[in-house]
């Protein structure tokens, strides 16, 4: 058996990536469903972020096993995002725009990696410290403590707002099926899920970004909010139950779109030829 077979390596990476998209989708389905139940006043929902959704999953039958599976999938997604950003697996290039997209993917890998750790901690019975807002406030406080901290937080906030605007544009006018090989019979469903999902994420990102800009202006990390805080802010607006319901349904749709991505996304897994890497190291050593 050839342990260094590049084709086998690519196959494993692709499998990990697909499992990762499905796991991220499961988290969004949970977040959106719980928020939607809260919006309609069912008494069963909860307006929270990813960590709240994971805790809700733990309370279900076989919850620990389900949580472990989601956590492992999020590990795979995190690794895929980091690998694809470093190797440019999606061919974004080295233009300023391409590097920006790759940087966002790398950040997504870090964020989902942290969520994966929380999921696995819960599954193993170690509990969870804090929620999404606590995490956002912690790193905002750290950033504020750095030189030019307020400017840094403000820049991040504006970047998140910009990401929200881009997601809104993608939801309404963009090609949400790019890099997807969806069968013709499923394209309308996939398109509807993608548009609703990206639009909802755009709203949430915009709210999170505004909170970060506010934190920068006031030099107060407690102003920063995560996904859960953004959803609660929507709920507090006039007709907030309707606004929250629409966004929550969109987030659930984005979760379902994650399953679409898991099934039909074109994944150009990088060729990690270990033998070639070893030979290269050996040649350098001889020099």
PDB file of C-alpha atoms in Angstrom:
ATOM      1  CA  UNK A   1       0.000   0.000   0.000  1.00  0.00           C
ATOM      2  CA  UNK A   2       1.343   3.412  -0.998  1.00  0.00           C
ATOM      3  CA  UNK A   3       1.002   5.583   2.083  1.00  0.00           C
ATOM      4  CA  UNK A   4       1.937   8.667   0.084  1.00  0.00           C
ATOM      5  CA  UNK A   5      -0.690   8.311  -2.659  1.00  0.00           C
ATOM      6  CA  UNK A   6      -1.812  11.860  -3.505  1.00  0.00           C
ATOM      7  CA  UNK A   7      -5.172  10.695  -4.883  1.00  0.00           C
ATOM      8  CA  UNK A   8      -6.049   9.057  -1.577  1.00  0.00           C
ATOM      9  CA  UNK A   9      -4.981  12.217   0.249  1.00  0.00           C
ATOM     10  CA  UNK A  10      -7.212  14.389  -1.937  1.00  0.00           C
ATOM     11  CA  UNK A  11     -10.114  11.987  -1.410  1.00  0.00           C
ATOM     12  CA  UNK A  12      -9.796  12.185   2.369  1.00  0.00           C
ATOM     13  CA  UNK A  13      -9.581  15.983   2.336  1.00  0.00           C
ATOM     14  CA  UNK A  14     -12.676  16.197   0.142  1.00  0.00           C
ATOM     15  CA  UNK A  15     -14.564  13.860   2.479  1.00  0.00           C
ATOM     16  CA  UNK A  16     -13.549  15.979   5.479  1.00  0.00           C
ATOM     17  CA  UNK A  17     -14.651  19.159   3.704  1.00  0.00           C
ATOM     18  CA  UNK A  18     -18.077  17.723   2.860  1.00  0.00           C
ATOM     19  CA  UNK A  19     -18.575  16.520   6.433  1.00  0.00           C
ATOM     20  CA  UNK A  20     -17.572  19.992   7.593  1.00  0.00           C
ATOM     21  CA  UNK A  21     -20.121  21.786   5.409  1.00  0.00           C
ATOM     22  CA  UNK A  22     -22.818  19.455   6.728  1.00  0.00           C
ATOM     23  CA  UNK A  23     -21.783  20.078  10.359  1.00  0.00           C
ATOM     24  CA  UNK A  24     -21.784  23.863   9.930  1.00  0.00           C
ATOM     25  CA  UNK A  25     -25.184  23.508   8.298  1.00  0.00           C
ATOM     26  CA  UNK A  26     -26.473  21.554  11.285  1.00  0.00           C
ATOM     27  CA  UNK A  27     -25.428  24.360  13.657  1.00  0.00           C
ATOM     28  CA  UNK A  28     -27.204  26.983  11.544  1.00  0.00           C
ATOM     29  CA  UNK A  29     -30.341  24.843  11.348  1.00  0.00           C
ATOM     30  CA  UNK A  30     -30.332  24.602  15.153  1.00  0.00           C
ATOM     31  CA  UNK A  31     -29.713  28.331  15.671  1.00  0.00           C
ATOM     32  CA  UNK A  32     -32.375  29.328  13.143  1.00  0.00           C
ATOM     33  CA  UNK A  33     -34.973  26.840  14.352  1.00  0.00           C
ATOM     34  CA  UNK A  34     -34.577  27.794  18.016  1.00  0.00           C
ATOM     35  CA  UNK A  35     -34.782  31.509  17.203  1.00  0.00           C
ATOM     36  CA  UNK A  36     -37.814  30.945  14.981  1.00  0.00           C
ATOM     37  CA  UNK A  37     -39.612  29.059  17.755  1.00  0.00           C
ATOM     38  CA  UNK A  38     -38.827  31.945  20.107  1.00  0.00           C
ATOM     39  CA  UNK A  39     -40.118  34.478  17.582  1.00  0.00           C
ATOM     40  CA  UNK A  40     -43.500  32.784  17.237  1.00  0.00           C
ATOM     41  CA  UNK A  41     -43.815  32.448  21.015  1.00  0.00           C
ATOM     42  CA  UNK A  42     -43.895  28.658  21.125  1.00  0.00           C
ATOM     43  CA  UNK A  43     -42.223  28.554  24.532  1.00  0.00           C
ATOM     44  CA  UNK A  44     -39.615  26.113  23.278  1.00  0.00           C
ATOM     45  CA  UNK A  45     -37.201  28.349  21.407  1.00  0.00           C
ATOM     46  CA  UNK A  46     -34.180  30.348  22.433  1.00  0.00           C
ATOM     47  CA  UNK A  47     -32.557  33.422  20.916  1.00  0.00           C
ATOM     48  CA  UNK A  48     -28.902  32.499  21.045  1.00  0.00           C
ATOM     49  CA  UNK A  49     -25.870  31.780  18.958  1.00  0.00           C
ATOM     50  CA  UNK A  50     -23.906  28.694  18.072  1.00  0.00           C
ATOM     51  CA  UNK A  51     -23.006  27.786  21.644  1.00  0.00           C
ATOM     52  CA  UNK A  52     -26.629  28.005  22.772  1.00  0.00           C
ATOM     53  CA  UNK A  53     -27.617  25.733  19.896  1.00  0.00           C
ATOM     54  CA  UNK A  54     -24.991  23.186  20.927  1.00  0.00           C
ATOM     55  CA  UNK A  55     -26.254  23.209  24.500  1.00  0.00           C
ATOM     56  CA  UNK A  56     -29.801  22.651  23.236  1.00  0.00           C
ATOM     57  CA  UNK A  57     -28.596  19.683  21.190  1.00  0.00           C
ATOM     58  CA  UNK A  58     -27.009  18.157  24.266  1.00  0.00           C
ATOM     59  CA  UNK A  59     -30.446  17.927  25.916  1.00  0.00           C
ATOM     60  CA  UNK A  60     -31.851  15.700  23.167  1.00  0.00           C
ATOM     61  CA  UNK A  61     -31.861  11.885  23.109  1.00  0.00           C
ATOM     62  CA  UNK A  62     -28.338  10.689  22.260  1.00  0.00           C
ATOM     63  CA  UNK A  63     -27.382  14.351  22.531  1.00  0.00           C
ATOM     64  CA  UNK A  64     -23.772  13.710  23.529  1.00  0.00           C
ATOM     65  CA  UNK A  65     -23.208  11.474  20.500  1.00  0.00           C
ATOM     66  CA  UNK A  66     -24.868  13.959  18.157  1.00  0.00           C
ATOM     67  CA  UNK A  67     -22.839  16.771  19.672  1.00  0.00           C
ATOM     68  CA  UNK A  68     -19.611  14.822  19.265  1.00  0.00           C
ATOM     69  CA  UNK A  69     -20.455  14.186  15.600  1.00  0.00           C
ATOM     70  CA  UNK A  70     -21.171  17.886  15.017  1.00  0.00           C
ATOM     71  CA  UNK A  71     -17.997  18.863  16.870  1.00  0.00           C
ATOM     72  CA  UNK A  72     -15.889  16.500  14.786  1.00  0.00           C
ATOM     73  CA  UNK A  73     -17.520  17.818  11.629  1.00  0.00           C
ATOM     74  CA  UNK A  74     -16.713  21.375  12.685  1.00  0.00           C
ATOM     75  CA  UNK A  75     -13.094  20.325  13.196  1.00  0.00           C
ATOM     76  CA  UNK A  76     -13.091  19.067   9.617  1.00  0.00           C
ATOM     77  CA  UNK A  77     -14.677  22.306   8.391  1.00  0.00           C
ATOM     78  CA  UNK A  78     -12.137  24.380  10.296  1.00  0.00           C
ATOM     79  CA  UNK A  79      -9.230  22.422   8.826  1.00  0.00           C
ATOM     80  CA  UNK A  80     -10.698  22.679   5.318  1.00  0.00           C
ATOM     81  CA  UNK A  81     -11.140  26.444   5.595  1.00  0.00           C
ATOM     82  CA  UNK A  82      -7.550  26.894   6.784  1.00  0.00           C
ATOM     83  CA  UNK A  83      -6.116  24.536   4.167  1.00  0.00           C
ATOM     84  CA  UNK A  84      -8.124  26.088   1.342  1.00  0.00           C
ATOM     85  CA  UNK A  85      -7.057  29.577   2.433  1.00  0.00           C
ATOM     86  CA  UNK A  86      -3.368  28.622   2.571  1.00  0.00           C
ATOM     87  CA  UNK A  87      -3.293  26.609  -0.661  1.00  0.00           C
ATOM     88  CA  UNK A  88      -5.879  28.690  -2.560  1.00  0.00           C
ATOM     89  CA  UNK A  89      -7.887  25.548  -3.291  1.00  0.00           C
ATOM     90  CA  UNK A  90     -10.804  27.671  -4.592  1.00  0.00           C
ATOM     91  CA  UNK A  91      -8.530  29.651  -6.943  1.00  0.00           C
ATOM     92  CA  UNK A  92      -9.191  33.113  -5.529  1.00  0.00           C
ATOM     93  CA  UNK A  93      -5.698  34.207  -6.509  1.00  0.00           C
ATOM     94  CA  UNK A  94      -3.325  36.724  -4.961  1.00  0.00           C
ATOM     95  CA  UNK A  95      -5.096  39.940  -5.926  1.00  0.00           C
ATOM     96  CA  UNK A  96      -6.171  42.170  -3.021  1.00  0.00           C
ATOM     97  CA  UNK A  97      -9.719  40.838  -3.382  1.00  0.00           C
ATOM     98  CA  UNK A  98      -8.539  37.238  -3.559  1.00  0.00           C
ATOM     99  CA  UNK A  99      -6.279  37.595  -0.553  1.00  0.00           C
ATOM    100  CA  UNK A 100      -9.138  39.232   1.335  1.00  0.00           C
ATOM    101  CA  UNK A 101     -11.457  36.303   0.615  1.00  0.00           C
ATOM    102  CA  UNK A 102      -8.776  33.841   1.670  1.00  0.00           C
ATOM    103  CA  UNK A 103      -8.206  35.787   4.890  1.00  0.00           C
ATOM    104  CA  UNK A 104     -11.940  35.648   5.656  1.00  0.00           C
ATOM    105  CA  UNK A 105     -11.902  31.888   5.039  1.00  0.00           C
ATOM    106  CA  UNK A 106      -8.945  31.514   7.399  1.00  0.00           C
ATOM    107  CA  UNK A 107     -10.815  33.514  10.044  1.00  0.00           C
ATOM    108  CA  UNK A 108     -13.852  31.285   9.473  1.00  0.00           C
ATOM    109  CA  UNK A 109     -11.594  28.317  10.134  1.00  0.00           C
ATOM    110  CA  UNK A 110     -10.465  29.778  13.447  1.00  0.00           C
ATOM    111  CA  UNK A 111     -14.017  30.673  14.548  1.00  0.00           C
ATOM    112  CA  UNK A 112     -15.429  27.283  13.631  1.00  0.00           C
ATOM    113  CA  UNK A 113     -12.466  25.606  15.272  1.00  0.00           C
ATOM    114  CA  UNK A 114     -13.292  27.367  18.534  1.00  0.00           C
ATOM    115  CA  UNK A 115     -16.934  26.280  18.183  1.00  0.00           C
ATOM    116  CA  UNK A 116     -15.756  22.714  17.542  1.00  0.00           C
ATOM    117  CA  UNK A 117     -13.772  22.771  20.798  1.00  0.00           C
ATOM    118  CA  UNK A 118     -16.881  23.954  22.654  1.00  0.00           C
ATOM    119  CA  UNK A 119     -18.970  21.168  21.095  1.00  0.00           C
ATOM    120  CA  UNK A 120     -16.463  18.477  22.007  1.00  0.00           C
ATOM    121  CA  UNK A 121     -16.091  19.851  25.543  1.00  0.00           C
ATOM    122  CA  UNK A 122     -19.848  19.634  25.993  1.00  0.00           C
ATOM    123  CA  UNK A 123     -20.018  16.151  24.513  1.00  0.00           C
ATOM    124  CA  UNK A 124     -17.328  14.938  26.925  1.00  0.00           C
ATOM    125  CA  UNK A 125     -19.125  16.476  29.899  1.00  0.00           C
ATOM    126  CA  UNK A 126     -16.694  19.317  30.569  1.00  0.00           C
ATOM    127  CA  UNK A 127     -19.321  22.044  30.229  1.00  0.00           C
ATOM    128  CA  UNK A 128     -18.956  25.350  28.428  1.00  0.00           C
ATOM    129  CA  UNK A 129     -17.695  28.684  29.679  1.00  0.00           C
ATOM    130  CA  UNK A 130     -19.582  31.732  28.450  1.00  0.00           C
ATOM    131  CA  UNK A 131     -21.544  32.247  25.273  1.00  0.00           C
ATOM    132  CA  UNK A 132     -21.093  33.882  21.894  1.00  0.00           C
ATOM    133  CA  UNK A 133     -21.335  37.403  23.330  1.00  0.00           C
ATOM    134  CA  UNK A 134     -18.718  36.603  25.989  1.00  0.00           C
ATOM    135  CA  UNK A 135     -16.286  35.393  23.343  1.00  0.00           C
ATOM    136  CA  UNK A 136     -16.877  38.494  21.208  1.00  0.00           C
ATOM    137  CA  UNK A 137     -16.350  40.762  24.195  1.00  0.00           C
ATOM    138  CA  UNK A 138     -13.197  38.953  25.282  1.00  0.00           C
ATOM    139  CA  UNK A 139     -11.387  39.322  21.975  1.00  0.00           C
ATOM    140  CA  UNK A 140     -12.696  42.904  21.593  1.00  0.00           C
ATOM    141  CA  UNK A 141     -11.265  43.762  25.016  1.00  0.00           C
ATOM    142  CA  UNK A 142      -7.927  42.247  23.987  1.00  0.00           C
ATOM    143  CA  UNK A 143      -7.901  44.187  20.745  1.00  0.00           C
ATOM    144  CA  UNK A 144      -8.792  47.437  22.519  1.00  0.00           C
ATOM    145  CA  UNK A 145      -5.804  46.935  24.820  1.00  0.00           C
ATOM    146  CA  UNK A 146      -3.402  46.969  21.872  1.00  0.00           C
ATOM    147  CA  UNK A 147      -1.803  50.107  20.388  1.00  0.00           C
ATOM    148  CA  UNK A 148      -4.408  51.899  18.240  1.00  0.00           C
ATOM    149  CA  UNK A 149      -6.922  49.408  19.658  1.00  0.00           C
ATOM    150  CA  UNK A 150      -9.985  51.544  18.988  1.00  0.00           C
ATOM    151  CA  UNK A 151      -8.967  51.969  15.370  1.00  0.00           C
ATOM    152  CA  UNK A 152      -8.367  48.227  15.051  1.00  0.00           C
ATOM    153  CA  UNK A 153     -11.771  47.338  16.489  1.00  0.00           C
ATOM    154  CA  UNK A 154     -13.407  49.967  14.310  1.00  0.00           C
ATOM    155  CA  UNK A 155     -11.684  48.577  11.220  1.00  0.00           C
ATOM    156  CA  UNK A 156     -12.837  45.055  12.089  1.00  0.00           C
ATOM    157  CA  UNK A 157     -16.359  46.343  12.666  1.00  0.00           C
ATOM    158  CA  UNK A 158     -16.453  48.118   9.318  1.00  0.00           C
ATOM    159  CA  UNK A 159     -15.090  44.976   7.693  1.00  0.00           C
ATOM    160  CA  UNK A 160     -17.888  42.906   9.225  1.00  0.00           C
ATOM    161  CA  UNK A 161     -20.463  45.468   8.053  1.00  0.00           C
ATOM    162  CA  UNK A 162     -18.919  45.245   4.589  1.00  0.00           C
ATOM    163  CA  UNK A 163     -19.191  41.472   4.768  1.00  0.00           C
ATOM    164  CA  UNK A 164     -22.850  41.863   5.676  1.00  0.00           C
ATOM    165  CA  UNK A 165     -23.472  44.114   2.676  1.00  0.00           C
ATOM    166  CA  UNK A 166     -21.728  41.592   0.426  1.00  0.00           C
ATOM    167  CA  UNK A 167     -23.843  38.745   1.805  1.00  0.00           C
ATOM    168  CA  UNK A 168     -27.006  40.764   1.222  1.00  0.00           C
ATOM    169  CA  UNK A 169     -25.949  41.469  -2.343  1.00  0.00           C
ATOM    170  CA  UNK A 170     -25.113  37.813  -2.873  1.00  0.00           C
ATOM    171  CA  UNK A 171     -28.463  36.789  -1.446  1.00  0.00           C
ATOM    172  CA  UNK A 172     -30.421  39.028  -3.812  1.00  0.00           C
ATOM    173  CA  UNK A 173     -28.258  39.302  -6.923  1.00  0.00           C
ATOM    174  CA  UNK A 174     -25.193  37.066  -6.599  1.00  0.00           C
ATOM    175  CA  UNK A 175     -24.513  33.582  -7.922  1.00  0.00           C
ATOM    176  CA  UNK A 176     -25.140  31.517  -4.800  1.00  0.00           C
ATOM    177  CA  UNK A 177     -24.752  28.305  -6.801  1.00  0.00           C
ATOM    178  CA  UNK A 178     -21.212  29.116  -7.889  1.00  0.00           C
ATOM    179  CA  UNK A 179     -18.916  26.111  -7.336  1.00  0.00           C
ATOM    180  CA  UNK A 180     -21.972  23.870  -6.942  1.00  0.00           C
ATOM    181  CA  UNK A 181     -22.862  21.054  -9.327  1.00  0.00           C
ATOM    182  CA  UNK A 182     -26.525  20.845  -8.334  1.00  0.00           C
ATOM    183  CA  UNK A 183     -28.746  18.475 -10.378  1.00  0.00           C
ATOM    184  CA  UNK A 184     -31.270  20.324 -12.525  1.00  0.00           C
ATOM    185  CA  UNK A 185     -34.201  18.982 -10.500  1.00  0.00           C
ATOM    186  CA  UNK A 186     -32.760  20.481  -7.310  1.00  0.00           C
ATOM    187  CA  UNK A 187     -31.539  23.849  -8.580  1.00  0.00           C
ATOM    188  CA  UNK A 188     -34.645  25.877  -7.680  1.00  0.00           C
ATOM    189  CA  UNK A 189     -34.636  24.507  -4.147  1.00  0.00           C
ATOM    190  CA  UNK A 190     -30.894  25.113  -3.761  1.00  0.00           C
ATOM    191  CA  UNK A 191     -31.209  28.645  -5.180  1.00  0.00           C
ATOM    192  CA  UNK A 192     -34.039  29.549  -2.784  1.00  0.00           C
ATOM    193  CA  UNK A 193     -32.155  28.193   0.233  1.00  0.00           C
ATOM    194  CA  UNK A 194     -28.954  29.956  -0.766  1.00  0.00           C
ATOM    195  CA  UNK A 195     -30.578  33.338  -1.389  1.00  0.00           C
ATOM    196  CA  UNK A 196     -32.542  33.285   1.871  1.00  0.00           C
ATOM    197  CA  UNK A 197     -29.523  32.058   3.802  1.00  0.00           C
ATOM    198  CA  UNK A 198     -27.030  34.591   2.509  1.00  0.00           C
ATOM    199  CA  UNK A 199     -29.512  37.450   2.981  1.00  0.00           C
ATOM    200  CA  UNK A 200     -30.114  36.443   6.603  1.00  0.00           C
ATOM    201  CA  UNK A 201     -26.392  36.174   7.271  1.00  0.00           C
ATOM    202  CA  UNK A 202     -25.972  39.605   5.738  1.00  0.00           C
ATOM    203  CA  UNK A 203     -28.424  41.115   8.223  1.00  0.00           C
ATOM    204  CA  UNK A 204     -26.753  39.391  11.167  1.00  0.00           C
ATOM    205  CA  UNK A 205     -23.244  40.373  10.066  1.00  0.00           C
ATOM    206  CA  UNK A 206     -24.374  43.964   9.643  1.00  0.00           C
ATOM    207  CA  UNK A 207     -25.763  44.086  13.179  1.00  0.00           C
ATOM    208  CA  UNK A 208     -22.624  42.490  14.641  1.00  0.00           C
ATOM    209  CA  UNK A 209     -20.474  44.992  12.737  1.00  0.00           C
ATOM    210  CA  UNK A 210     -22.465  47.959  14.035  1.00  0.00           C
ATOM    211  CA  UNK A 211     -21.995  46.719  17.594  1.00  0.00           C
ATOM    212  CA  UNK A 212     -18.233  46.456  17.001  1.00  0.00           C
ATOM    213  CA  UNK A 213     -18.056  49.987  15.602  1.00  0.00           C
ATOM    214  CA  UNK A 214     -19.978  51.190  18.662  1.00  0.00           C
ATOM    215  CA  UNK A 215     -17.522  49.341  20.918  1.00  0.00           C
ATOM    216  CA  UNK A 216     -14.659  51.087  19.129  1.00  0.00           C
ATOM    217  CA  UNK A 217     -16.198  54.550  19.420  1.00  0.00           C
ATOM    218  CA  UNK A 218     -16.956  54.097  23.122  1.00  0.00           C
ATOM    219  CA  UNK A 219     -13.813  52.064  23.850  1.00  0.00           C
ATOM    220  CA  UNK A 220     -16.083  49.617  25.648  1.00  0.00           C
ATOM    221  CA  UNK A 221     -15.807  45.892  24.894  1.00  0.00           C
ATOM    222  CA  UNK A 222     -19.185  45.203  26.537  1.00  0.00           C
ATOM    223  CA  UNK A 223     -20.816  46.776  23.472  1.00  0.00           C
ATOM    224  CA  UNK A 224     -19.591  43.911  21.284  1.00  0.00           C
ATOM    225  CA  UNK A 225     -22.077  41.157  20.477  1.00  0.00           C
ATOM    226  CA  UNK A 226     -21.948  37.769  18.836  1.00  0.00           C
ATOM    227  CA  UNK A 227     -24.612  35.949  16.851  1.00  0.00           C
ATOM    228  CA  UNK A 228     -26.886  35.541  19.862  1.00  0.00           C
ATOM    229  CA  UNK A 229     -26.650  39.214  20.785  1.00  0.00           C
ATOM    230  CA  UNK A 230     -27.384  40.244  17.204  1.00  0.00           C
ATOM    231  CA  UNK A 231     -30.541  38.117  17.142  1.00  0.00           C
ATOM    232  CA  UNK A 232     -31.668  39.548  20.495  1.00  0.00           C
ATOM    233  CA  UNK A 233     -31.134  43.064  19.142  1.00  0.00           C
ATOM    234  CA  UNK A 234     -33.400  42.270  16.197  1.00  0.00           C
ATOM    235  CA  UNK A 235     -36.033  40.915  18.571  1.00  0.00           C
ATOM    236  CA  UNK A 236     -36.010  44.202  20.521  1.00  0.00           C
ATOM    237  CA  UNK A 237     -36.913  46.314  17.466  1.00  0.00           C
ATOM    238  CA  UNK A 238     -40.465  47.388  16.564  1.00  0.00           C
ATOM    239  CA  UNK A 239     -42.203  44.307  15.169  1.00  0.00           C
ATOM    240  CA  UNK A 240     -39.107  42.480  16.352  1.00  0.00           C
ATOM    241  CA  UNK A 241     -40.866  39.123  16.461  1.00  0.00           C
ATOM    242  CA  UNK A 242     -41.505  39.337  12.712  1.00  0.00           C
ATOM    243  CA  UNK A 243     -37.995  40.564  11.927  1.00  0.00           C
ATOM    244  CA  UNK A 244     -36.459  37.863  14.108  1.00  0.00           C
ATOM    245  CA  UNK A 245     -38.698  35.248  12.526  1.00  0.00           C
ATOM    246  CA  UNK A 246     -37.627  36.188   9.006  1.00  0.00           C
ATOM    247  CA  UNK A 247     -33.921  36.225   9.852  1.00  0.00           C
ATOM    248  CA  UNK A 248     -34.213  33.013  11.873  1.00  0.00           C
ATOM    249  CA  UNK A 249     -35.919  31.261   8.966  1.00  0.00           C
ATOM    250  CA  UNK A 250     -33.137  32.522   6.719  1.00  0.00           C
ATOM    251  CA  UNK A 251     -30.451  31.154   9.035  1.00  0.00           C
ATOM    252  CA  UNK A 252     -32.197  27.786   9.086  1.00  0.00           C
ATOM    253  CA  UNK A 253     -32.290  27.944   5.282  1.00  0.00           C
ATOM    254  CA  UNK A 254     -28.557  28.624   5.243  1.00  0.00           C
ATOM    255  CA  UNK A 255     -28.112  25.542   7.392  1.00  0.00           C
ATOM    256  CA  UNK A 256     -30.061  23.479   4.871  1.00  0.00           C
ATOM    257  CA  UNK A 257     -27.923  25.069   2.149  1.00  0.00           C
ATOM    258  CA  UNK A 258     -24.931  23.645   4.005  1.00  0.00           C
ATOM    259  CA  UNK A 259     -26.269  20.175   3.229  1.00  0.00           C
ATOM    260  CA  UNK A 260     -26.545  21.226  -0.427  1.00  0.00           C
ATOM    261  CA  UNK A 261     -22.897  22.295  -0.294  1.00  0.00           C
ATOM    262  CA  UNK A 262     -21.904  19.040   1.373  1.00  0.00           C
ATOM    263  CA  UNK A 263     -23.537  17.059  -1.422  1.00  0.00           C
ATOM    264  CA  UNK A 264     -22.764  19.057  -4.549  1.00  0.00           C
ATOM    265  CA  UNK A 265     -19.979  21.565  -3.963  1.00  0.00           C
ATOM    266  CA  UNK A 266     -17.005  21.293  -6.292  1.00  0.00           C
ATOM    267  CA  UNK A 267     -14.075  20.739  -3.972  1.00  0.00           C
ATOM    268  CA  UNK A 268     -10.618  20.952  -5.520  1.00  0.00           C
ATOM    269  CA  UNK A 269      -8.699  19.350  -2.697  1.00  0.00           C
ATOM    270  CA  UNK A 270      -5.008  20.301  -2.720  1.00  0.00           C
ATOM    271  CA  UNK A 271      -2.543  17.597  -3.670  1.00  0.00           C
ATOM    272  CA  UNK A 272      -0.574  16.930  -0.516  1.00  0.00           C
ATOM    273  CA  UNK A 273       2.082  14.634  -1.960  1.00  0.00           C
ATOM    274  CA  UNK A 274       3.917  13.641   1.205  1.00  0.00           C
ATOM    275  CA  UNK A 275       6.626  11.752  -0.711  1.00  0.00           C
ATOM    276  CA  UNK A 276       7.435  14.847  -2.769  1.00  0.00           C
ATOM    277  CA  UNK A 277       7.569  16.932   0.409  1.00  0.00           C
ATOM    278  CA  UNK A 278       9.926  14.439   2.079  1.00  0.00           C
ATOM    279  CA  UNK A 279      12.155  14.339  -1.004  1.00  0.00           C
ATOM    280  CA  UNK A 280      12.265  18.130  -1.047  1.00  0.00           C
ATOM    281  CA  UNK A 281      13.321  18.268   2.596  1.00  0.00           C
ATOM    282  CA  UNK A 282      16.009  15.639   1.912  1.00  0.00           C
ATOM    283  CA  UNK A 283      17.388  17.617  -1.029  1.00  0.00           C
ATOM    284  CA  UNK A 284      17.606  20.760   1.090  1.00  0.00           C
ATOM    285  CA  UNK A 285      19.355  18.827   3.826  1.00  0.00           C
ATOM    286  CA  UNK A 286      21.985  17.553   1.368  1.00  0.00           C
ATOM    287  CA  UNK A 287      22.646  21.101   0.184  1.00  0.00           C
TER     288      UNK A 287
END
